[in-house]
CSV table of C-alpha atoms in Angstrom, one decimal:
chain,number,residue,atom,x,y,z
Y,1,MET,CA,-131.8,-163.3,87.7
Y,2,ASP,CA,-132.3,-166.5,89.6
Y,3,ARG,CA,-130.6,-167.3,93.0
Y,4,ASP,CA,-127.4,-169.1,91.3
Y,5,ALA,CA,-127.0,-166.1,88.9
Y,6,ALA,CA,-127.5,-163.7,91.7
Y,7,LEU,CA,-124.9,-165.5,94.0
Y,8,GLY,CA,-122.4,-165.7,91.2
Y,9,ASP,CA,-122.9,-162.0,90.4
Y,10,PHE,CA,-122.6,-161.1,94.2
Y,11,LEU,CA,-119.2,-163.3,94.5
Y,12,GLU,CA,-117.6,-161.9,91.4
Y,13,LYS,CA,-118.5,-158.1,92.1
Y,14,TYR,CA,-117.8,-158.1,96.0
Y,15,VAL,CA,-116.0,-161.2,97.1
Y,16,LEU,CA,-113.6,-162.9,94.6
Y,17,GLU,CA,-110.1,-161.5,94.7
Y,18,ARG,CA,-111.0,-158.6,97.1
Y,19,TRP,CA,-108.5,-160.5,99.6
Y,20,GLN,CA,-105.7,-159.0,97.4
Y,21,GLU,CA,-106.6,-155.6,98.6
Y,22,ASP,CA,-107.1,-156.7,102.1
Y,23,LEU,CA,-103.5,-158.1,102.0
Y,24,ALA,CA,-102.2,-154.6,101.1
Y,25,ALA,CA,-104.0,-153.2,104.1
Y,26,ILE,CA,-102.7,-155.9,106.4
Y,27,GLY,CA,-99.1,-155.2,105.2
Y,28,GLU,CA,-99.4,-151.5,105.7
Y,29,HIS,CA,-100.9,-151.8,109.2
Y,30,TYR,CA,-98.3,-154.3,110.2
Y,31,GLU,CA,-95.4,-152.2,108.9
Y,32,LYS,CA,-96.8,-149.4,111.0
Y,33,ASN,CA,-97.2,-151.4,114.2
Y,34,GLN,CA,-94.7,-154.3,113.9
Y,35,ALA,CA,-93.2,-153.9,117.4
Y,36,GLU,CA,-96.3,-153.7,119.2
Y,37,ILE,CA,-98.1,-156.7,117.2
Y,38,GLU,CA,-95.1,-158.9,117.7
Y,39,ALA,CA,-94.6,-158.0,121.2
Y,40,GLY,CA,-98.2,-158.9,121.9
Y,41,PHE,CA,-98.2,-162.3,120.5
Y,42,LEU,CA,-95.0,-163.1,122.0
Y,43,LYS,CA,-96.2,-162.0,125.5
Y,44,ALA,CA,-99.2,-164.3,125.0
Y,45,VAL,CA,-97.0,-167.3,124.3
Y,46,ASP,CA,-94.6,-166.5,127.1
Y,47,THR,CA,-97.5,-166.1,129.6
Y,48,ALA,CA,-98.6,-169.7,128.7
Y,49,CYS,CA,-95.1,-170.9,129.0
Y,50,MET,CA,-94.8,-169.4,132.4
Y,51,GLN,CA,-98.2,-171.0,133.5
Y,52,ALA,CA,-96.4,-174.3,132.7
Y,53,VAL,CA,-93.4,-173.5,134.7
Y,54,HIS,CA,-95.5,-172.7,137.7
Y,55,LEU,CA,-97.3,-176.0,137.4
Y,56,GLN,CA,-94.1,-177.9,136.8
Y,57,GLU,CA,-92.8,-176.4,140.1
Y,58,GLN,CA,-95.8,-177.9,141.8
Y,59,GLN,CA,-95.3,-181.2,140.2
Y,60,LEU,CA,-98.6,-180.8,138.3
Y,61,LYS,CA,-97.5,-180.9,134.8
Y,62,GLY,CA,-94.8,-183.0,133.0
Y,63,ASP,CA,-92.0,-181.9,130.5
Y,64,ILE,CA,-93.7,-179.9,127.7
Y,65,GLN,CA,-94.2,-181.9,124.3
Y,66,TYR,CA,-96.3,-179.5,122.6
Y,67,ILE,CA,-97.3,-175.8,122.1
Y,68,TYR,CA,-100.3,-175.6,120.0
Y,69,LEU,CA,-101.4,-172.3,118.5
Y,70,SER,CA,-105.1,-172.9,117.2
Y,71,LEU,CA,-107.7,-170.7,115.8
Y,72,LEU,CA,-111.2,-170.8,117.6
Y,73,ARG,CA,-113.3,-171.2,114.5
Y,74,THR,CA,-116.3,-170.1,116.4
Y,75,SER,CA,-114.9,-166.8,117.1
Y,76,ILE,CA,-114.9,-165.9,113.4
Y,77,MET,CA,-119.0,-165.8,113.4
Y,78,GLU,CA,-118.5,-163.1,116.0
Y,79,HIS,CA,-116.0,-161.1,113.9
Y,80,GLN,CA,-113.1,-161.8,116.2
Y,81,ALA,CA,-110.1,-163.8,115.4
Y,82,VAL,CA,-109.2,-165.7,118.6
Y,83,TYR,CA,-106.1,-167.9,118.7
Y,84,ARG,CA,-105.8,-170.3,121.8
Y,85,ILE,CA,-102.4,-171.0,122.8
Y,86,ASP,CA,-102.0,-174.4,124.6
Y,87,VAL,CA,-98.8,-175.5,126.4
Y,88,LEU,CA,-99.3,-179.3,126.7
Y,89,ASP,CA,-97.3,-182.2,128.1
Y,90,GLU,CA,-97.0,-185.6,126.5
Y,91,ARG,CA,-100.8,-186.4,127.3
Y,92,TRP,CA,-101.7,-183.9,124.7
Y,93,PHE,CA,-105.4,-182.7,125.3
Y,94,LEU,CA,-105.5,-185.3,128.0
Y,95,ASP,CA,-103.1,-183.2,130.0
Y,96,PRO,CA,-105.3,-182.2,133.0
Y,97,SER,CA,-103.4,-179.0,134.0
Y,98,GLU,CA,-104.5,-176.3,131.3
Y,99,CYS,CA,-102.0,-173.6,130.4
Y,100,VAL,CA,-104.3,-171.5,128.1
Y,101,VAL,CA,-103.8,-168.0,127.0
Y,102,GLN,CA,-105.9,-166.4,124.1
Y,103,TRP,CA,-104.4,-164.1,121.4
Y,104,GLN,CA,-106.3,-162.1,118.9
Y,105,ALA,CA,-105.2,-161.7,115.2
Y,106,ASP,CA,-107.1,-158.6,114.6
Y,107,PHE,CA,-104.5,-157.0,112.4
Y,108,ILE,CA,-104.7,-159.8,109.9
Y,109,PHE,CA,-108.6,-160.4,110.1
Y,110,ASN,CA,-110.0,-156.8,110.5
Y,111,PRO,CA,-110.0,-156.0,106.8
Y,112,LEU,CA,-111.9,-159.2,106.3
Y,113,PHE,CA,-114.4,-158.6,108.9
Y,114,GLN,CA,-115.0,-155.0,107.7
Y,115,ARG,CA,-115.6,-156.2,104.3
Y,116,ILE,CA,-118.1,-158.9,105.3
Y,117,ALA,CA,-119.8,-156.4,107.2
Y,118,ALA,CA,-120.4,-154.2,104.2
Y,119,LEU,CA,-121.8,-157.2,102.4
Y,120,ASP,CA,-125.0,-157.1,104.6
Y,121,ASN,CA,-125.8,-153.9,103.0
Y,122,VAL,CA,-124.9,-154.8,99.5
Y,123,LYS,CA,-127.0,-158.2,99.6
Y,124,SER,CA,-130.1,-156.1,99.9
Y,125,ASN,CA,-129.6,-155.2,96.2
Y,126,TYR,CA,-130.4,-159.0,95.2
Y,127,ALA,CA,-133.9,-159.0,96.2
Y,128,ARG,CA,-133.5,-161.4,99.1
Y,129,LYS,CA,-131.7,-163.8,96.7
Y,130,ILE,CA,-128.7,-163.6,99.0
Y,131,SER,CA,-129.2,-164.6,102.6
Y,132,ALA,CA,-127.5,-163.8,105.9
Y,133,MET,CA,-126.6,-167.5,105.9
Y,134,ASP,CA,-124.8,-167.1,102.3
Y,135,VAL,CA,-122.7,-164.1,103.8
Y,136,GLU,CA,-121.7,-166.2,106.9
Y,137,ARG,CA,-120.6,-169.1,104.7
Y,138,ILE,CA,-118.6,-166.6,102.5
Y,139,LEU,CA,-116.9,-165.4,105.9
Y,140,GLN,CA,-116.1,-168.9,106.9
Y,141,ILE,CA,-114.5,-169.7,103.5
Y,142,GLU,CA,-112.6,-166.4,103.2
Y,143,ALA,CA,-111.3,-166.7,106.8
Y,144,TYR,CA,-109.3,-169.8,105.9
Y,145,ARG,CA,-107.1,-167.6,103.7
Y,146,TYR,CA,-106.5,-165.2,106.6
Y,147,HIS,CA,-105.7,-168.0,108.9
Y,148,LEU,CA,-102.9,-169.0,106.6
Y,149,PHE,CA,-101.5,-165.5,106.8
Y,150,ALA,CA,-101.8,-165.7,110.5
Y,151,ILE,CA,-99.8,-169.1,110.6
Y,152,GLU,CA,-97.0,-167.5,108.4
Y,153,PHE,CA,-96.8,-164.7,110.9
Y,154,MET,CA,-96.5,-167.2,113.8
Y,155,ARG,CA,-94.0,-169.1,111.8
Y,156,GLY,CA,-91.8,-166.2,111.6
Y,157,LEU,CA,-91.7,-165.5,115.3
Y,158,VAL,CA,-90.7,-169.0,116.1
Y,159,PRO,CA,-87.0,-168.1,116.7
Y,160,SER,CA,-88.3,-165.3,119.2
Y,161,ILE,CA,-90.6,-167.8,121.0
Y,162,LEU,CA,-87.5,-170.2,121.6
Y,163,GLU,CA,-85.4,-167.2,123.1
Y,164,GLY,CA,-88.4,-166.3,125.4
Y,165,GLU,CA,-88.0,-166.6,129.3
Y,166,GLY,CA,-90.9,-168.8,129.9
Y,167,PHE,CA,-89.9,-171.2,127.1
Y,168,LEU,CA,-86.4,-171.4,128.4
Y,169,ARG,CA,-87.4,-172.0,131.9
Y,170,MET,CA,-90.1,-174.7,131.5
Y,171,GLY,CA,-89.1,-178.3,131.4
Y,172,GLN,CA,-89.2,-179.9,127.7
Y,173,LYS,CA,-89.2,-183.0,126.1
Y,174,PRO,CA,-86.3,-183.3,123.5
Y,175,THR,CA,-88.8,-183.5,120.7
Y,176,LEU,CA,-90.8,-180.7,121.8
Y,177,CYS,CA,-92.9,-179.3,118.8
Y,178,ILE,CA,-94.8,-176.1,118.0
Y,179,LEU,CA,-98.0,-176.6,115.9
Y,180,ALA,CA,-100.4,-174.1,114.6
Y,181,GLY,CA,-104.1,-174.9,113.0
Y,182,GLU,CA,-107.4,-175.0,114.1
Y,183,PHE,CA,-108.6,-176.1,117.6
Y,184,ARG,CA,-108.4,-179.9,117.8
Y,185,ASP,CA,-108.4,-180.2,114.0
Y,186,GLN,CA,-105.5,-180.4,111.3
Y,187,SER,CA,-102.5,-178.6,112.4
Y,188,GLU,CA,-98.9,-177.8,110.9
Y,189,ILE,CA,-95.7,-178.2,112.6
Y,190,LEU,CA,-93.9,-174.9,112.8
Y,191,PHE,CA,-90.9,-176.2,114.8
Y,192,GLN,CA,-89.8,-179.5,116.0
Y,193,ALA,CA,-86.7,-179.9,118.3
Y,194,GLU,CA,-85.4,-183.0,116.5
Y,195,GLY,CA,-87.0,-182.9,113.1
Y,196,GLY,CA,-90.2,-184.8,112.1
Y,197,GLY,CA,-93.1,-184.5,109.7
Y,198,ASP,CA,-94.8,-181.5,108.2
Y,199,GLU,CA,-98.5,-182.3,109.5
Y,200,ALA,CA,-100.1,-183.6,112.6
Y,201,GLY,CA,-103.8,-184.7,113.1
Y,202,GLY,CA,-105.8,-183.2,115.9
Y,203,GLU,CA,-108.5,-185.1,117.9
């Protein structure tokens, strides 16, 4: 079996469609821990909003234009799913007053990380035709699907974000929007106060 054939066999047996099994595990864990999971996310967003409130009180930050929920792709390689929550005024990433909180989407990504960790043992069956770099590449590709699951989770909690104390207290632009994506990359609008498009480009 040459390398291409080995990789194809490896993908078919251990990678392709396995996400469906993970989806069931994610759903079961979420159902059992829904209140705690949602509260953890909403607390992280509210903390970032309260940071903005304090900076606005000191005249160090303008009215908020963006709440940006972004995956730190580099964290995936460490088997962590870290999302950065930025609260920004109209200057976007040129806003000099940071309001940043991190939140981990472990309940979504842990089944993937466990499955990828198991691949390190399985690849030894392929006589070095499957490398650690192959497994890392598989992780990055597969992670995108789970990132989409995380975005849908966050989208579902937008109404709760809008009712949060920090959100209600901070000064806002009338066209404030909440976006989700990857850090300084393509992002998707989850909410916009006065309508708008469906996508936004990062820097």
